[in-house]
Amino acid sequence: MKHGPTSRPAYGGLHDPRARAVKPHIAATVVIAAASVFLSATGPASTASQQPDTAAAGRFVRFATVAPGEPIEQVAAKAARVVPSPNQLAWQEREFIAFAHFGMNTFTDREWGDGRESPSLFNPTDFDARQWVDVLKAAGMRLLILTAKHHDGFCLWPTATTAHSVTSSPWKAGKGDVVAEVARACREAGLAFGVYVSPWDRHEPSYGDSPRYNELFRAQLRELLTGYGEIAEVWFDGANGEGPNGKRQVYDWPSYYRVVRELQPKAVIFGMAPDVRWVGTESGYGRETEWSVVPLTLREDAAIRPESPHPLDEAFVPGDLTAPDLGSREAIRSATVLAWYPAETDVSIRPGWFYHAKQDLQVKTPAKLVDIYFSSVGRNGVLLLNVPPDQRGRIADADVKSLQGMRAVLDRALAAPVAEARPPKPAGAAGAAAVYEVPVGAGRAFDVALLQEDIRQGQRVEQFTLELCAGADCRAFARGTTIGYKRLLRFPEVRVDGARRDARVRVTIHQARATPRVSAFAVYRMGAVEPQAAGPGETR
Ligand code: FUL
């Protein structure tokens, strides 16, 4: 099964020609006449470091509507007022999270099962969820999402909806519950827990008989969302293959969201829902310019509920968000609705999503994982790294070693800043640009910069330059476009003259959609990351 960055045209699951048309019916784009913005139901959330701009607080919104022909300056100003919900903010602050693809495919050595697998094949020999959690936590991940049901339909929990589950397997004599064990291990270790539940179900006979299957799917969701404590994220892939006799299943997304909202009000829903979007590739690399405020298409026959914590649920239409530019002025110019819809960057530590022994030599190296970290967390995304447990039910040594190597590099690089300010003090303005400076010691060297915006006040910065200044002399060493929640830049080492006591690193924000609110500015020294030998699969 090919899992390359370009093989996924929309949210998930389209590698197989049998899985068709993920992009659901898109109703005509609604044009909402009101040129104003809707007030946020909840107001800006409140856990980040910098105090919100109280004068503007009343103007923060969860989404904004744009009238045809509005001047781009006005559209950009509206976009800058769109802020995350408290759930979205909490999700973003987790930064680095884990995926565990584990299930029937682990035992059949496949990527996608066809649903005809015998439950007797599922039999981990040394299952240990605590080992997973120890490894993932030590790597710095803060949430674990388990594939409770993949496309083959085999359920990792003892569901009442089908016999195609752990209950029919030899594992623990049919008394086991993978979801329960993983959820418990997460809770004990202080990791949040989430579930991947595939709507596409190649085993379930009612699949394709739309109302019946939707009912069954909601029942499965209810079981998962009531039986296992707090769920932080529900992951919906859009794969939508044919059912028996070529029948097409029409997923009732809003009804799925209602179940999640009712039972797990703090969860975010990934993918086919308006909380968290797929970044658009499975490579681990987000865009250099990554906006969290993007245009959405909404249904015209469904209500928007500005007063609700989830105002767009009923009207949201999942669409293709793989374009290279989603949120620039050019991209929002003809939007009708702008919403906070941040990127999650999913990638596997191995070529496949599931464990295959033959890929043991193709585990991504620490250097590659560090590069991915900088290109996902460091590009205003959340990194969702898949680490698939093996047939024992444990994370294999090769993956453990790579994760440890990655963590060691990041800890060494990012633990002690060479210079830092949280928040940095504005050092005046140069013309229309905002400037922040941080003193940096004589003789010090750095090759990484970190910038953060206080996203409770929206995403504002569109273009910036980094310089090293001494006296009135300034020399640019890096440039960027968006910052968002977090921006990490790597550049050739910059060294401060040993005789200069007045050196400062400076960020100049040349273009922004509103007054910039930079909440952190720091530089670090990472040095070269050992470019260890890459396995044969180390090319994606
Ligand atoms: C997809 C699925 O088809 C893959 O098997 C995997 O689960 C990935 C994360 O999402 O679209």
XYZ file of C-alpha atoms and ligand atoms in Angstrom:
551
model
C 0.000 0.000 0.000
C 1.472 3.279 -0.992
C 1.462 5.934 1.686
C 3.272 8.787 0.089
C 2.698 12.433 0.744
C 0.954 12.931 -2.534
C -1.219 9.853 -2.476
C -3.879 11.305 -0.222
C -6.070 13.693 -2.120
C -8.403 14.568 0.739
C -8.875 13.596 4.330
C -7.627 10.108 4.393
C -8.157 6.714 3.106
C -8.057 7.143 -0.611
C -5.077 5.026 -1.458
C -7.290 2.138 -2.378
C -9.225 2.547 -5.603
C -12.100 0.726 -3.925
C -12.528 3.613 -1.510
C -14.215 6.295 -3.507
C -15.253 9.844 -3.151
C -14.306 11.013 0.268
C -15.399 14.451 -0.522
C -18.988 14.451 0.612
C -21.737 16.205 -1.193
C -20.916 19.875 -1.140
C -23.984 22.026 -1.064
C -23.861 25.345 -2.822
C -21.718 27.824 -0.984
C -23.722 29.968 1.331
C -23.375 33.691 1.029
C -24.282 35.298 4.278
C -25.120 38.873 3.643
C -24.142 40.271 7.016
C -20.795 41.950 6.666
C -20.259 41.888 10.393
C -18.656 39.223 12.507
C -20.419 37.005 14.991
C -19.433 37.472 18.592
C -17.737 34.578 20.239
C -19.985 32.512 22.468
C -17.212 31.727 24.871
C -14.840 34.633 24.455
C -11.131 34.057 24.177
C -9.813 31.144 26.153
C -7.464 31.855 28.985
C -4.450 29.688 29.548
C -1.693 31.307 27.517
C 0.942 33.487 29.099
C 0.064 36.964 27.949
C -2.939 38.943 29.134
C -5.490 39.414 26.409
C -5.971 42.785 24.842
C -9.046 43.627 26.905
C -10.104 46.574 24.804
C -10.386 44.246 21.845
C -11.636 41.202 23.759
C -15.260 41.823 22.914
C -14.348 41.713 19.276
C -12.900 38.214 19.242
C -15.030 35.771 17.333
C -15.150 32.083 16.503
C -15.847 32.710 12.857
C -16.491 35.655 10.613
C -18.618 36.069 7.549
C -17.497 38.080 4.571
C -19.721 39.844 2.091
C -18.957 39.695 -1.607
C -16.629 42.480 -2.659
C -15.404 43.452 0.818
C -11.994 45.146 0.577
C -9.145 42.809 1.398
C -7.931 45.038 4.267
C -11.284 44.565 5.947
C -11.298 40.815 5.303
C -7.781 40.505 6.779
C -8.842 42.511 9.845
C -11.814 40.191 10.320
C -9.594 37.130 9.975
C -7.364 38.520 12.734
C -10.301 38.588 15.140
C -11.091 34.894 14.757
C -9.759 32.952 17.773
C -9.650 29.304 18.885
C -12.265 27.725 21.132
C -11.017 26.624 24.574
C -10.874 23.023 23.247
C -8.848 24.053 20.221
C -6.457 26.042 22.388
C -5.934 23.126 24.797
C -5.315 20.835 21.809
C -2.790 23.247 20.270
C -0.892 23.585 23.534
C -0.282 19.814 23.542
C 1.997 20.383 20.521
C 3.254 16.795 20.112
C 0.881 13.838 20.253
C 0.936 10.130 19.431
C -0.984 7.780 17.202
C -0.991 4.032 17.827
C -2.165 2.000 14.853
C -2.799 -1.409 16.349
C -5.404 -4.013 15.472
C -6.171 -6.797 13.052
C -3.668 -5.480 10.488
C -0.864 -5.906 13.020
C -1.462 -9.651 12.817
C -2.161 -10.010 9.101
C 0.814 -7.814 8.142
C -1.432 -5.567 6.054
C -2.247 -1.864 5.953
C -5.933 -2.259 5.169
C -7.880 -5.395 6.024
C -10.904 -6.350 3.961
C -13.107 -7.248 6.910
C -12.991 -11.005 6.302
C -10.208 -11.629 8.824
C -10.950 -14.150 11.514
C -10.939 -12.677 15.040
C -8.890 -15.729 15.995
C -5.878 -13.974 14.423
C -5.855 -11.202 17.009
C -3.592 -12.473 19.751
C -0.844 -10.219 21.134
C 1.650 -12.317 23.071
C 2.931 -9.745 25.553
C 0.509 -6.836 25.466
C 1.691 -3.945 27.611
C -0.040 -0.576 27.258
C 2.123 0.852 30.047
C 5.203 0.261 27.935
C 3.610 2.260 25.077
C 2.751 5.101 27.358
C 6.170 5.155 29.049
C 7.910 5.340 25.671
C 5.597 7.989 24.230
C 5.591 10.125 27.342
C 9.378 10.043 27.556
C 9.446 11.236 23.936
C 7.452 14.304 24.984
C 4.032 13.365 23.612
C 0.987 14.499 25.570
C -1.945 12.604 24.059
C -2.319 9.136 22.591
C -4.888 8.329 19.906
C -5.636 4.610 19.500
C -7.206 3.018 16.413
C -10.204 1.576 18.242
C -11.612 0.460 14.866
C -9.810 0.632 11.523
C -11.350 0.097 8.086
C -11.463 -3.715 8.564
C -14.128 -3.198 11.236
C -12.453 -5.217 14.004
C -13.240 -3.540 17.324
C -10.550 -3.381 19.987
C -13.163 -3.138 22.725
C -15.942 -5.558 23.695
C -18.694 -3.793 21.783
C -22.343 -4.804 21.904
C -22.759 -3.765 18.259
C -20.910 -6.675 16.590
C -19.200 -9.940 17.399
C -16.261 -8.822 15.263
C -14.194 -7.714 18.227
C -11.653 -8.685 20.866
C -14.427 -10.682 22.531
C -14.230 -13.257 19.725
C -10.453 -13.431 19.853
C -8.225 -15.802 21.810
C -6.492 -12.851 23.506
C -7.197 -13.051 27.242
C -9.760 -15.734 26.369
C -12.028 -13.103 24.858
C -12.118 -11.067 28.062
C -9.606 -8.440 26.980
C -10.272 -4.776 26.188
C -7.441 -2.933 24.431
C -9.202 0.424 24.653
C -9.626 0.073 28.418
C -6.010 -0.912 28.992
C -4.611 1.910 26.875
C -6.989 4.469 28.389
C -6.013 3.371 31.893
C -2.282 3.453 31.149
C -2.678 6.973 29.747
C -4.615 8.168 32.747
C -2.076 6.711 35.175
C 0.771 8.444 33.349
C -1.026 11.779 32.921
C -1.364 11.475 29.144
C -4.592 12.476 27.452
C -6.404 9.774 25.465
C -8.185 9.834 22.120
C -9.789 7.420 19.668
C -9.617 6.857 15.934
C -12.882 5.244 14.830
C -13.186 4.514 11.139
C -16.623 5.186 9.692
C -15.616 3.068 6.700
C -16.268 -0.484 7.879
C -15.479 -3.331 5.508
C -16.853 -6.012 7.816
C -20.182 -4.649 8.969
C -23.058 -6.009 6.833
C -25.236 -2.930 7.438
C -22.589 -0.647 5.931
C -24.150 0.909 2.829
C -27.620 0.726 4.324
C -27.155 4.303 5.410
C -29.619 4.921 8.262
C -28.964 1.505 9.809
C -25.224 1.834 9.675
C -25.277 5.422 10.968
C -27.221 4.143 13.960
C -24.663 1.406 14.569
C -21.767 3.821 14.197
C -23.306 6.224 16.700
C -23.780 3.309 19.097
C -20.089 2.453 18.731
C -19.182 6.066 19.415
C -21.398 6.075 22.478
C -19.654 3.025 23.856
C -16.231 4.523 23.317
C -17.179 7.932 24.655
C -18.865 6.714 27.815
C -16.827 3.714 28.888
C -13.271 5.012 28.976
C -13.054 8.293 30.871
C -12.171 11.587 29.283
C -11.519 11.536 25.540
C -9.473 14.470 24.248
C -9.682 13.829 20.514
C -11.923 11.851 18.173
C -10.286 11.138 14.829
C -12.548 10.798 11.797
C -11.054 9.683 8.546
C -13.137 10.364 5.478
C -12.675 7.049 3.649
C -15.976 6.001 2.185
C -15.698 2.744 0.248
C -18.555 0.794 -1.223
C -20.684 -1.433 0.950
C -21.953 -4.914 0.049
C -23.410 -5.032 -3.492
C -21.877 -1.698 -4.348
C -24.114 0.230 -1.944
C -22.956 3.692 -1.021
C -22.924 4.680 2.627
C -23.910 8.269 3.331
C -22.322 9.273 6.604
C -24.446 11.493 8.822
C -21.602 13.632 10.150
C -23.630 16.160 12.166
C -25.276 13.308 14.034
C -21.840 11.879 14.880
C -20.682 15.275 16.146
C -23.776 15.541 18.351
C -22.832 12.308 20.106
C -19.280 13.556 20.688
C -20.396 17.000 21.887
C -22.911 15.524 24.298
C -20.696 12.829 25.785
C -17.246 14.433 25.600
C -17.657 18.202 25.620
C -13.911 18.763 25.896
C -12.939 16.623 22.899
C -11.841 18.049 19.569
C -12.898 16.222 16.420
C -10.252 15.787 13.748
C -10.703 15.723 10.018
C -14.249 15.516 8.845
C -15.364 18.115 11.401
C -14.792 21.804 12.029
C -12.338 21.552 14.976
C -8.986 20.370 13.618
C -7.993 19.946 9.984
C -5.634 17.548 8.261
C -2.504 19.471 7.235
C -2.805 17.947 3.786
C 0.119 15.503 3.590
C 1.321 12.455 5.491
C 4.959 13.494 5.235
C 5.196 15.284 8.580
C 5.900 18.608 6.891
C 3.495 21.508 7.292
C 3.479 24.609 5.136
C 6.065 27.361 5.572
C 3.066 29.671 5.652
C 0.465 27.949 7.852
C -2.677 29.842 8.779
C -5.094 28.647 11.440
C -7.840 30.887 10.070
C -9.054 29.543 6.751
C -12.125 29.875 4.536
C -14.827 27.252 4.960
C -17.707 26.206 2.800
C -20.995 25.816 4.640
C -24.328 24.290 3.698
C -27.014 26.804 2.968
C -29.801 24.617 4.292
C -28.364 24.220 7.782
C -28.250 26.534 10.745
C -25.211 28.343 12.086
C -25.561 28.796 15.824
C -23.367 31.687 16.945
C -24.316 31.159 20.578
C -23.207 27.513 20.611
C -19.714 26.363 21.635
C -19.694 24.554 18.275
C -21.422 27.074 16.034
C -20.585 25.484 12.694
C -21.364 21.827 13.391
C -24.641 21.580 11.520
C -23.503 23.549 8.482
C -19.910 22.331 8.114
C -18.981 20.649 4.852
C -15.755 18.640 4.878
C -13.680 19.667 1.920
C -10.277 19.330 0.361
C -7.765 21.462 2.267
C -4.608 20.221 0.595
C -3.854 23.383 -1.412
C -0.411 24.916 -0.901
C -1.948 28.177 0.314
C -5.015 28.104 2.528
C -5.030 31.354 4.433
C -3.028 34.145 2.818
C -4.705 37.385 1.742
C -5.036 35.856 -1.694
C -6.715 32.766 -0.251
C -9.183 34.623 1.976
C -10.027 37.353 -0.525
C -13.137 35.620 -1.814
C -14.065 33.682 1.328
C -17.631 33.695 2.588
C -16.854 32.307 6.044
C -13.541 32.374 7.922
C -13.054 30.018 10.853
C -10.332 28.931 13.270
C -9.381 25.576 11.794
C -5.812 24.644 12.772
C -3.555 22.003 11.212
C -2.685 18.586 12.595
C 0.356 17.023 10.932
C 0.105 13.233 10.939
C 3.006 11.012 9.950
C 4.177 7.506 10.781
C 7.576 6.686 12.271
C 7.631 3.810 9.751
C 6.656 3.626 6.077
C 3.325 1.991 7.049
C 0.763 2.977 9.624
C 0.695 -0.547 11.092
C 3.659 -2.554 12.345
C 5.424 -4.780 9.818
C 8.583 -6.623 10.880
C 10.027 -6.080 7.436
C 10.047 -2.348 8.115
C 12.202 -2.589 11.239
C 15.125 -1.145 9.320
C 13.034 1.690 7.938
C 12.177 3.417 11.181
C 12.756 7.138 10.815
C 16.050 8.236 12.311
C 16.313 10.737 15.177
C 17.619 13.330 12.716
C 14.582 12.828 10.463
C 12.194 13.025 13.422
C 13.838 16.248 14.593
C 13.441 17.677 11.118
C 9.772 16.681 11.141
C 9.314 18.264 14.575
C 10.696 21.567 13.332
C 8.500 21.366 10.244
C 5.263 20.589 12.087
C 5.294 21.925 15.661
C 7.621 24.604 14.347
C 5.177 25.554 11.602
C 2.085 26.267 13.611
C 0.856 22.673 13.647
C 0.370 19.860 16.123
C 2.561 16.856 15.326
C 0.670 13.542 15.437
C 3.383 10.895 15.220
C 2.301 7.290 14.706
C 4.265 4.642 16.613
C 2.647 1.279 15.839
C 2.999 -1.511 18.431
C 4.067 -4.940 17.186
C 2.521 -8.418 17.401
C 3.615 -8.725 20.997
C 1.588 -5.618 21.763
C 4.701 -3.585 22.571
C 6.579 -0.783 20.840
C 9.592 -2.309 19.089
C 13.146 -1.453 20.111
C 13.989 0.325 16.865
C 11.161 2.825 17.391
C 12.046 3.297 21.069
C 15.646 4.108 20.132
C 14.686 6.638 17.465
C 12.300 8.399 19.812
C 14.940 8.551 22.530
C 17.434 9.945 20.053
C 14.994 12.593 18.912
C 14.152 13.621 22.469
C 17.820 13.893 23.408
C 18.465 16.274 20.499
C 15.415 18.413 21.275
C 16.189 18.542 24.977
C 19.772 19.502 24.356
C 18.766 22.151 21.829
C 15.707 23.675 23.423
C 16.233 23.283 27.153
C 18.403 26.355 27.680
C 17.845 29.404 25.489
C 20.795 31.571 24.511
C 18.443 34.547 24.820
C 14.749 34.657 25.632
C 11.804 36.909 26.463
C 8.254 35.783 27.240
C 6.656 38.061 26.228
C 9.268 40.234 24.564
C 8.972 43.990 25.071
C 8.110 45.939 21.972
C 11.171 48.021 21.138
C 9.180 50.699 19.374
C 8.127 50.695 15.806
C 10.059 51.243 12.642
C 7.571 52.965 10.396
C 4.553 50.702 10.238
C 6.510 47.689 11.477
C 6.521 46.371 15.054
C 9.920 45.550 16.543
C 10.878 43.334 19.475
C 14.410 42.862 20.821
C 16.164 40.505 23.232
C 19.721 41.091 24.505
C 22.210 38.376 23.654
C 25.583 37.930 25.362
C 28.959 38.663 23.797
C 30.509 35.617 22.142
C 27.261 33.620 22.193
C 26.137 31.609 19.167
C 22.709 30.374 18.062
C 21.106 28.598 15.110
C 17.440 28.247 16.106
C 14.789 30.887 16.789
C 11.414 30.441 18.434
C 8.497 32.828 18.020
C 4.969 32.554 19.364
C 1.855 34.632 18.990
C -0.738 34.817 21.734
C -3.378 33.035 19.665
C -6.089 33.845 22.199
C -5.920 37.148 20.362
C -5.882 35.571 16.941
C -3.197 34.919 14.356
C -1.897 38.227 13.059
C 1.667 38.143 11.763
C 2.131 37.860 7.996
C 5.796 38.652 7.482
C 8.871 39.094 9.690
C 12.653 39.355 9.624
C 15.202 38.311 12.260
C 18.367 40.354 12.709
C 21.386 40.511 14.943
C 21.973 44.101 16.004
C 24.895 45.750 17.750
C 24.731 49.488 18.203
C 22.928 50.772 15.161
C 24.176 47.950 12.910
C 21.729 45.183 12.100
C 22.287 42.122 9.972
C 19.363 39.942 8.834
C 19.828 36.187 9.285
C 16.335 34.767 8.741
C 12.920 35.663 7.372
C 9.477 34.181 7.696
C 5.811 34.685 6.995
C 3.369 33.261 9.541
C 4.106 32.623 13.224
C 0.829 31.447 14.783
C 0.964 29.362 17.940
C 4.623 28.458 17.405
C 7.294 29.056 14.795
C 10.732 27.458 14.936
C 13.378 28.456 12.428
C 16.754 26.871 11.802
C 19.547 28.792 10.124
C 23.334 28.685 9.827
C 24.985 29.572 13.115
C 24.995 33.259 14.041
C 27.780 34.298 16.403
C 27.961 37.495 18.449
C 31.306 39.274 18.418
C 33.156 38.554 21.684
C 33.725 42.270 22.245
C 30.109 43.420 21.819
C 28.231 43.908 25.067
C 25.229 45.556 23.415
C 24.139 42.826 20.981
C 20.423 42.118 20.548
C 18.395 39.776 18.422
C 15.594 41.658 16.804
C 12.370 40.585 15.150
C 10.754 43.115 12.864
C 7.188 42.416 11.850
C 6.707 44.029 8.495
C 3.165 42.974 7.848
C 0.339 41.928 10.160
C -3.444 41.804 10.110
C -3.673 43.663 13.431
C -1.197 44.871 16.074
C 1.123 41.897 16.635
C 0.908 40.067 19.970
C 4.169 38.156 20.164
C 4.144 36.081 23.355
C 7.593 34.465 23.131
C 10.858 35.165 21.357
C 13.999 33.118 21.986
C 17.118 31.828 20.287
C 18.888 28.529 20.937
C 21.971 26.655 19.879
C 21.310 23.207 18.492
C 24.417 22.401 16.468
C 24.475 19.687 13.840
C 22.172 16.721 14.323
C 24.013 13.484 13.601
C 22.762 12.471 10.171
C 22.537 8.764 10.961
C 22.354 6.244 8.177
C 18.847 6.178 6.771
C 17.060 2.911 6.141
C 15.873 2.170 2.631
C 12.424 3.581 3.379
C 13.789 6.822 4.728
C 12.878 8.915 1.776
C 9.380 10.158 2.352
C -5.954 6.933 6.649
C -6.150 5.455 6.684
O -6.615 4.943 5.466
C -4.802 4.926 7.001
O -4.800 3.525 7.064
C -4.369 5.533 8.325
O -5.237 5.122 9.343
C -4.345 7.052 8.219
C -3.948 7.749 9.478
O -5.610 7.506 7.854
O -6.565 7.629 5.800
